[in-house]
Coordinates of C-alpha atoms and ligand atoms in Angstrom, one line a residue:
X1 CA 0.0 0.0 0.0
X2 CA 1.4 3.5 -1.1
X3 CA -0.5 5.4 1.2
X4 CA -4.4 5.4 3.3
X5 CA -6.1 8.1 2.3
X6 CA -9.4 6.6 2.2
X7 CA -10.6 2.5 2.5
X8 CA -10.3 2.3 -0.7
X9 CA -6.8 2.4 -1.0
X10 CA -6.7 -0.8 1.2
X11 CA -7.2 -3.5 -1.9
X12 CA -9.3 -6.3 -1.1
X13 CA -11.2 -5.5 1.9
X14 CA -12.3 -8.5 3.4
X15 CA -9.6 -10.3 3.6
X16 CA -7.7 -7.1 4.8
X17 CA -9.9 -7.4 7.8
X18 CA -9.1 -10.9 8.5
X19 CA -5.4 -10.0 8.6
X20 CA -6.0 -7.3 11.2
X21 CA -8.0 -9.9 13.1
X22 CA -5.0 -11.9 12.8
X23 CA -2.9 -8.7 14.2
X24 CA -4.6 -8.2 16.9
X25 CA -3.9 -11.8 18.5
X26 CA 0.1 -11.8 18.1
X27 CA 0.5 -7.8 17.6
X28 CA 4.2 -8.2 18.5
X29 CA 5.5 -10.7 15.7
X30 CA 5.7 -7.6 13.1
X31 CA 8.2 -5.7 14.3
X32 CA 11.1 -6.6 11.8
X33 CA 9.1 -4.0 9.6
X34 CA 9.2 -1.0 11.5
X35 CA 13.3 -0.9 12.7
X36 CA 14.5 2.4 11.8
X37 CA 10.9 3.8 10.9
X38 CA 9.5 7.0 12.4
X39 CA 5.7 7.9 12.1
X40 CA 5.1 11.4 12.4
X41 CA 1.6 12.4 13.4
X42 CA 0.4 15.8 12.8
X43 CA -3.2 16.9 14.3
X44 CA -4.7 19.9 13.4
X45 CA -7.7 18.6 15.5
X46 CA -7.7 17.4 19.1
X47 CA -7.8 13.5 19.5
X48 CA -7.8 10.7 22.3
X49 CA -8.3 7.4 20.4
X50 CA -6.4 7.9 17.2
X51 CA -3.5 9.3 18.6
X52 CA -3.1 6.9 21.4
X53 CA -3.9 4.0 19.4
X54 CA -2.0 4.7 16.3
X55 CA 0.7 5.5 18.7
X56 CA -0.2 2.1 20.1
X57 CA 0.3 0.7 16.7
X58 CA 3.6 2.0 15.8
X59 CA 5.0 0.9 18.9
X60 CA 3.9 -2.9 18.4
X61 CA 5.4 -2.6 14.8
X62 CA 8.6 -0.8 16.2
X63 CA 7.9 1.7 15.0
X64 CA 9.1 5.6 16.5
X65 CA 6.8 8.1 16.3
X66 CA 6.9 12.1 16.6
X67 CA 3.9 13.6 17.5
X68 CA 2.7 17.3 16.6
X69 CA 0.1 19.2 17.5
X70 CA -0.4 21.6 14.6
X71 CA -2.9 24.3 15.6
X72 CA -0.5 25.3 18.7
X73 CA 3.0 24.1 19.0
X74 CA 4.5 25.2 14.8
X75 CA 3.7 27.7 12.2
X76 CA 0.6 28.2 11.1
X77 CA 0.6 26.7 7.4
X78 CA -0.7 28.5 4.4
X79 CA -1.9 25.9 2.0
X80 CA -3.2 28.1 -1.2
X81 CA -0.8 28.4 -3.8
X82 CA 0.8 31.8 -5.5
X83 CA -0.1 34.0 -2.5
X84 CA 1.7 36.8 -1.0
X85 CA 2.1 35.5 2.6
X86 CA 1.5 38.7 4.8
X87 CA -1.1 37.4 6.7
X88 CA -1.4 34.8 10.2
X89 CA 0.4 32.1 8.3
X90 CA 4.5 31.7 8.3
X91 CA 5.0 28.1 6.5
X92 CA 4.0 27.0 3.3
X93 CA 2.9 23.6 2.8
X94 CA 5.5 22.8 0.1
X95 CA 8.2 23.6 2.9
X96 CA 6.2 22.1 5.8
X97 CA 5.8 18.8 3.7
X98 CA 8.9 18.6 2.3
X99 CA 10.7 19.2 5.7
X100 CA 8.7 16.2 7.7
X101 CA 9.5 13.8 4.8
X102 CA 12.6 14.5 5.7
X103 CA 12.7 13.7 9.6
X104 CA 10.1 10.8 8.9
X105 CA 9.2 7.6 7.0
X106 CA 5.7 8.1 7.0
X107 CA 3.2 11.2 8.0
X108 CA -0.6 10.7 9.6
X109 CA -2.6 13.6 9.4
X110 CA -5.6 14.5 11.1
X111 CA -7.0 17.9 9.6
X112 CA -10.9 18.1 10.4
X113 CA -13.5 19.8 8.2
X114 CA -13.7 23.6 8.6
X115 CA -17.6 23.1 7.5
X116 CA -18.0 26.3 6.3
X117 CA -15.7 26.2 3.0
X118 CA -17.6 23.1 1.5
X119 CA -15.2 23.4 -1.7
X120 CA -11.7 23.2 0.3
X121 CA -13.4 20.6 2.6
X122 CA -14.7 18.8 -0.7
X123 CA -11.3 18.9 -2.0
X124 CA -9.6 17.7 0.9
X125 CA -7.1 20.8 1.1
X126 CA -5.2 19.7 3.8
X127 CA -5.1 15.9 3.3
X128 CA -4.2 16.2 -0.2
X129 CA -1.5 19.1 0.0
X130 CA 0.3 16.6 2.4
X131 CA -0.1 14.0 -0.1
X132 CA 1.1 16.3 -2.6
X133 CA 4.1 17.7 -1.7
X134 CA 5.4 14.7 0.9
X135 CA 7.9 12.5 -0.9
X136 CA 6.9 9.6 1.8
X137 CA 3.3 7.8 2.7
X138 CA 0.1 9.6 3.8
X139 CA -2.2 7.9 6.6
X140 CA -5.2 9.6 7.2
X141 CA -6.5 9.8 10.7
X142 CA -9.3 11.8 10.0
X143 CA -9.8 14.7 7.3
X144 CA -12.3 16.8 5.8
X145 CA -14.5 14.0 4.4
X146 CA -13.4 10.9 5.6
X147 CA -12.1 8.4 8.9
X148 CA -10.6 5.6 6.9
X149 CA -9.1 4.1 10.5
X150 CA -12.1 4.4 11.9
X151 CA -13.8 2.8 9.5
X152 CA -11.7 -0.1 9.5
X153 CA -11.8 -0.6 12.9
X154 CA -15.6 -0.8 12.6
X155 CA -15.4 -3.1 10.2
X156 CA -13.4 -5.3 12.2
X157 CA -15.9 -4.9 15.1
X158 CA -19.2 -6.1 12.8
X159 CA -17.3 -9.3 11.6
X160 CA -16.2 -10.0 15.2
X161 CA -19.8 -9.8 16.8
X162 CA -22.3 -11.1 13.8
X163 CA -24.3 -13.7 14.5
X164 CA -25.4 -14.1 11.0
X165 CA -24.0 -14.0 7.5
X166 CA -25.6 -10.9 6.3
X167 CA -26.6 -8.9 9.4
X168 CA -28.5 -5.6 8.9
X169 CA -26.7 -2.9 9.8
X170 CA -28.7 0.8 10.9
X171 CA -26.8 4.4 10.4
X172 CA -28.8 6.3 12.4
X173 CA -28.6 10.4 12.6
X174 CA -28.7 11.5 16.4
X175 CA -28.9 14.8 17.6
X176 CA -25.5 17.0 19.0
X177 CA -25.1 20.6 20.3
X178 CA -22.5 21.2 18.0
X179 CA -22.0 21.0 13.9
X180 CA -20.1 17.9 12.9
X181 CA -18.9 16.9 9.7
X182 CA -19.9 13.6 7.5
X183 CA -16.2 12.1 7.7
X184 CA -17.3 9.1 10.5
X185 CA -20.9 8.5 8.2
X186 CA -18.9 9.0 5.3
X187 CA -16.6 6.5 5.8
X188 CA -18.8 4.0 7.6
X189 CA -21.0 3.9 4.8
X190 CA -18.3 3.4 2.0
X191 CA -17.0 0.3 4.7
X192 CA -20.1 -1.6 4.8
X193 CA -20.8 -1.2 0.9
X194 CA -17.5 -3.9 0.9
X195 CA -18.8 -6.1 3.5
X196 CA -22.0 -8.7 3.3
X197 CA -24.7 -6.6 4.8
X198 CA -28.1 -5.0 4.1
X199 CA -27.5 -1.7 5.3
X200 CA -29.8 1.4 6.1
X201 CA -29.2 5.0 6.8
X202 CA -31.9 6.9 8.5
X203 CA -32.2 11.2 9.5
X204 CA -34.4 13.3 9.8
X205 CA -34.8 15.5 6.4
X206 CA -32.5 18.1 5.5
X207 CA -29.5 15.5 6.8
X208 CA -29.1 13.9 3.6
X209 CA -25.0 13.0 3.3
X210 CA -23.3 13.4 0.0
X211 CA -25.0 11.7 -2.5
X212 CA -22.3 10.2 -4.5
X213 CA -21.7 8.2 -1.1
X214 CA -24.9 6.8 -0.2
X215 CA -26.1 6.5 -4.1
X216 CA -28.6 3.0 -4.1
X217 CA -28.9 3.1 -0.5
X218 CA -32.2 3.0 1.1
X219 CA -32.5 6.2 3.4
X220 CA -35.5 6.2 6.0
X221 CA -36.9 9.4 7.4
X222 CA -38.8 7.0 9.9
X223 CA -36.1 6.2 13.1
X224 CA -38.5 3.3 13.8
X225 CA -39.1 1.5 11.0
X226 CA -35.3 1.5 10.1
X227 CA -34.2 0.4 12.8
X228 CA -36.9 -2.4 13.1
X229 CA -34.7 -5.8 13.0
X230 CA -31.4 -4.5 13.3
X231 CA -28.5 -6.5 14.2
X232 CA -26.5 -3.7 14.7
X233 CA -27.3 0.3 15.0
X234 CA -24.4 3.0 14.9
X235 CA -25.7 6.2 16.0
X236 CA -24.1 9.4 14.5
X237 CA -24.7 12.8 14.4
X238 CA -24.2 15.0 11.4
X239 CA -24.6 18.4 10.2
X240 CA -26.1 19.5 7.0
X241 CA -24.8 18.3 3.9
X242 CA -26.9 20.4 2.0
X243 CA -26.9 23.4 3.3
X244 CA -23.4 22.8 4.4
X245 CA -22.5 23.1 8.3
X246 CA -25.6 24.3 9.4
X247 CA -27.3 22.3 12.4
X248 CA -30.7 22.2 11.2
X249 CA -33.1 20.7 14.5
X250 CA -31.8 20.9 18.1
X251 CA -34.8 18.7 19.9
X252 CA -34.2 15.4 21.3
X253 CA -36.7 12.9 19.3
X254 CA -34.0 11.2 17.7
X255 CA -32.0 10.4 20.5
X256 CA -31.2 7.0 20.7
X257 CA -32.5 5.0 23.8
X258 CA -32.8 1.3 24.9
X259 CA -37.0 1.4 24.6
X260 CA -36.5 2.5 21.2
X261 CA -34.0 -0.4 20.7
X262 CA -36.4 -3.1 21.6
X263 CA -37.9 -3.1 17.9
X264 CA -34.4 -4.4 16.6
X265 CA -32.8 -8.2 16.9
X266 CA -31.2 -7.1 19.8
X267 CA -28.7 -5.2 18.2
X268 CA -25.5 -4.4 19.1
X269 CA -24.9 -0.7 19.6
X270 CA -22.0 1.4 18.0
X271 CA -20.5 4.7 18.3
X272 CA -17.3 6.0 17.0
X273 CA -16.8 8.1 20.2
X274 CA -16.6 10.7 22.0
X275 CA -20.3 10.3 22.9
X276 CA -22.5 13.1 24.3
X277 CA -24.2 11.1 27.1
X278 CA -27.9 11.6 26.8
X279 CA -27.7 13.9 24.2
X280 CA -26.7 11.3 21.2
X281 CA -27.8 8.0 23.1
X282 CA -29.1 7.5 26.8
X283 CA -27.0 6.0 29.3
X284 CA -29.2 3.2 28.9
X285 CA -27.7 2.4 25.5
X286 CA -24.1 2.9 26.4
X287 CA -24.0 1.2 29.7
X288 CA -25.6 -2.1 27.9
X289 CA -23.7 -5.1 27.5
X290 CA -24.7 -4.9 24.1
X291 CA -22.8 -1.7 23.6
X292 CA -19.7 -2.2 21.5
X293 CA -18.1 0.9 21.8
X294 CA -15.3 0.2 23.9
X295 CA -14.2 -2.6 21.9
X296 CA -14.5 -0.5 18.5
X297 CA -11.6 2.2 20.6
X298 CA -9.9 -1.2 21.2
X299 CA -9.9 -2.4 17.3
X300 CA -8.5 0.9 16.2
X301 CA -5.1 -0.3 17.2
X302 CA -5.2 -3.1 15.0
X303 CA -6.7 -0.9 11.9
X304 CA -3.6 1.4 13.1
X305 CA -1.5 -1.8 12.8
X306 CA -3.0 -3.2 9.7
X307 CA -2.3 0.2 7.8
X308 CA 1.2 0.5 9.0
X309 CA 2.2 -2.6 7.8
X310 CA 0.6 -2.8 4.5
X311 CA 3.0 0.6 4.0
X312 CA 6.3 -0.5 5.6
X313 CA 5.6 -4.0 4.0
X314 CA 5.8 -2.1 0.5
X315 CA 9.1 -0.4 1.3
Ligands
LIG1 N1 -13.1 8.1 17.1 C1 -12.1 9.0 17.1 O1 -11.4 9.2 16.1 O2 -11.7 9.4 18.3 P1 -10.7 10.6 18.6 O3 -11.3 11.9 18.0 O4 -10.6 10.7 20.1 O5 -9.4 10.3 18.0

């Protein structure tokens, strides 16, 4: 693998998850690949899981990492081209990139959405000027329109906890205080379009995600009647697709809870994380054995792990 900018670029999906399966019982017999080998991770955007377990993962790879925390601790990057630089920002991306290439094997970036420049967020600035201009591997740990990782780990968590060949999955919208982007749905909905699933997105109207994503995929306005023999239901909120970064209903009816759950096959429940308690889900929900969050945290080591490999295995 050249580089993970999206779940695409890992080929043949399935049997990719398998092998991370497989990581996650011996996670120490890899670490021939990484000797030598420094992961830098650069966050633009705060982070508990992914750093920590991509951290997690370079370390049971042997891998060294350098860790960055963009928006505070270095120059504030300028990523449009031909300008005069007279403004907030000291480093140009061509420098920046070219510099950590230099001090590093491979880079992560996480670079969130800015959800109120759809074009620059559409076009990936961030993600892509790194993959532009770095002359070593790009991971992405979260950017503008995507969560490859996260995905991944997801994945890994679904195949782990079906009972049943083709288990139907639920995307459910759920409410949140705050405007968040579509790269978690995004993402998540690409992943199980390469898995054995029936799958469902529901949200309210108005929440409609990019349609070149969820094109041929039944979307339900109806909470209920989505959810009604699930085998598993992520919840997730999102802002407006449409009428980009806007938060469009603030009320609680689609908050998940367990008396709302009972119309499923007793699914198992999953959340990316962090979770607004009783806000996206009731504590009821979380606090069920049937909750799967804590375990999906866990996998992203071995998504982490799976990803490094695939790139240090290339050369
Ligand atoms: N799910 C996830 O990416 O968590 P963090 O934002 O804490 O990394």
């Amino acid at each position: 693998m050249k580089q993970f900018l999206t779940i695409n670029d890992l080929s043949n999906f399935e049997v990719g998850i398998e092998e991370a399966i497989t990581l996650k019982k011996n996670p120490y017999n890899h670490k021939k690949f990484g000797k030598n080998k420094t992961l830098g991770m650069l966050f633009f955007n705060p982070s508990l899981r992914t750093r920590m377990s991509t951290q997690k993962a370079a370390k049971n790879m042997g891998v060294n990492t350098m860790i960055i925390n963009l928006s505070n601790e270095a120059w504030e990057i300028e990523f449009e081209d031909g300008t005069q630089m007279n403004g907030l920002r000291s480093e140009h991306i061509k420098e920046a990139a070219a510099v950590v290439s230099q001090y590093c094997d491979i880079i992560a970036v996480r670079a969130f959405a800015s959800l109120n420049n759809k074009e620059n967020d559409e076009a990936e600035q961030v993600l892509n000027n790194f993959a532009k201009y770095a002359s070593i591997p790009v991971i992405n740990m979260e950017s503008a329109t995507a969560h490859p990782l996260q995905a991944l780990a997801d994945a890994m968590t679904i195949i782990e906890h079906k009972n049943k060949k083709r288990p139907k999955i639920v995307l459910t919208w759920a409410p949140h205080p705050k405007a968040l982007p579509h790269a978690v749905s995004n993402s998540f909905t690409r992943m199980v379009q390469k898995i054995d699933a029936e799958f469902i997105i529901a949200q309210p109207e108005g929440y409609e995600l990019n349609p070149k994503i969820t094109k041929g995929i039944p979307v339900y306005h109806n909470q209920r009647d989505a959810m009604e023999g699930a085998d598993f239901v992520y919840a997730k909120n999102w802002c407006s697709y449409i009428d980009y970064g806007k938060i469009l209903r603030t009320d609680n009816q689609w908050m998940l809870t367990a008396e709302k759950l009972k119309v499923t096959n007793n699914a198992k429940f999953m959340h990316c994380l962090p979770i607004r308690r009783n806000i996206v889900v009731s504590d009821d929900v979380l606090d069920n054995p049937n909750s799967l969050v804590i375990k999906q945290a866990n996998n992203r080591t071995f998504a982490a792990q799976l990803v490094l490999k695939k790139i240090l295995e290339n050369g």
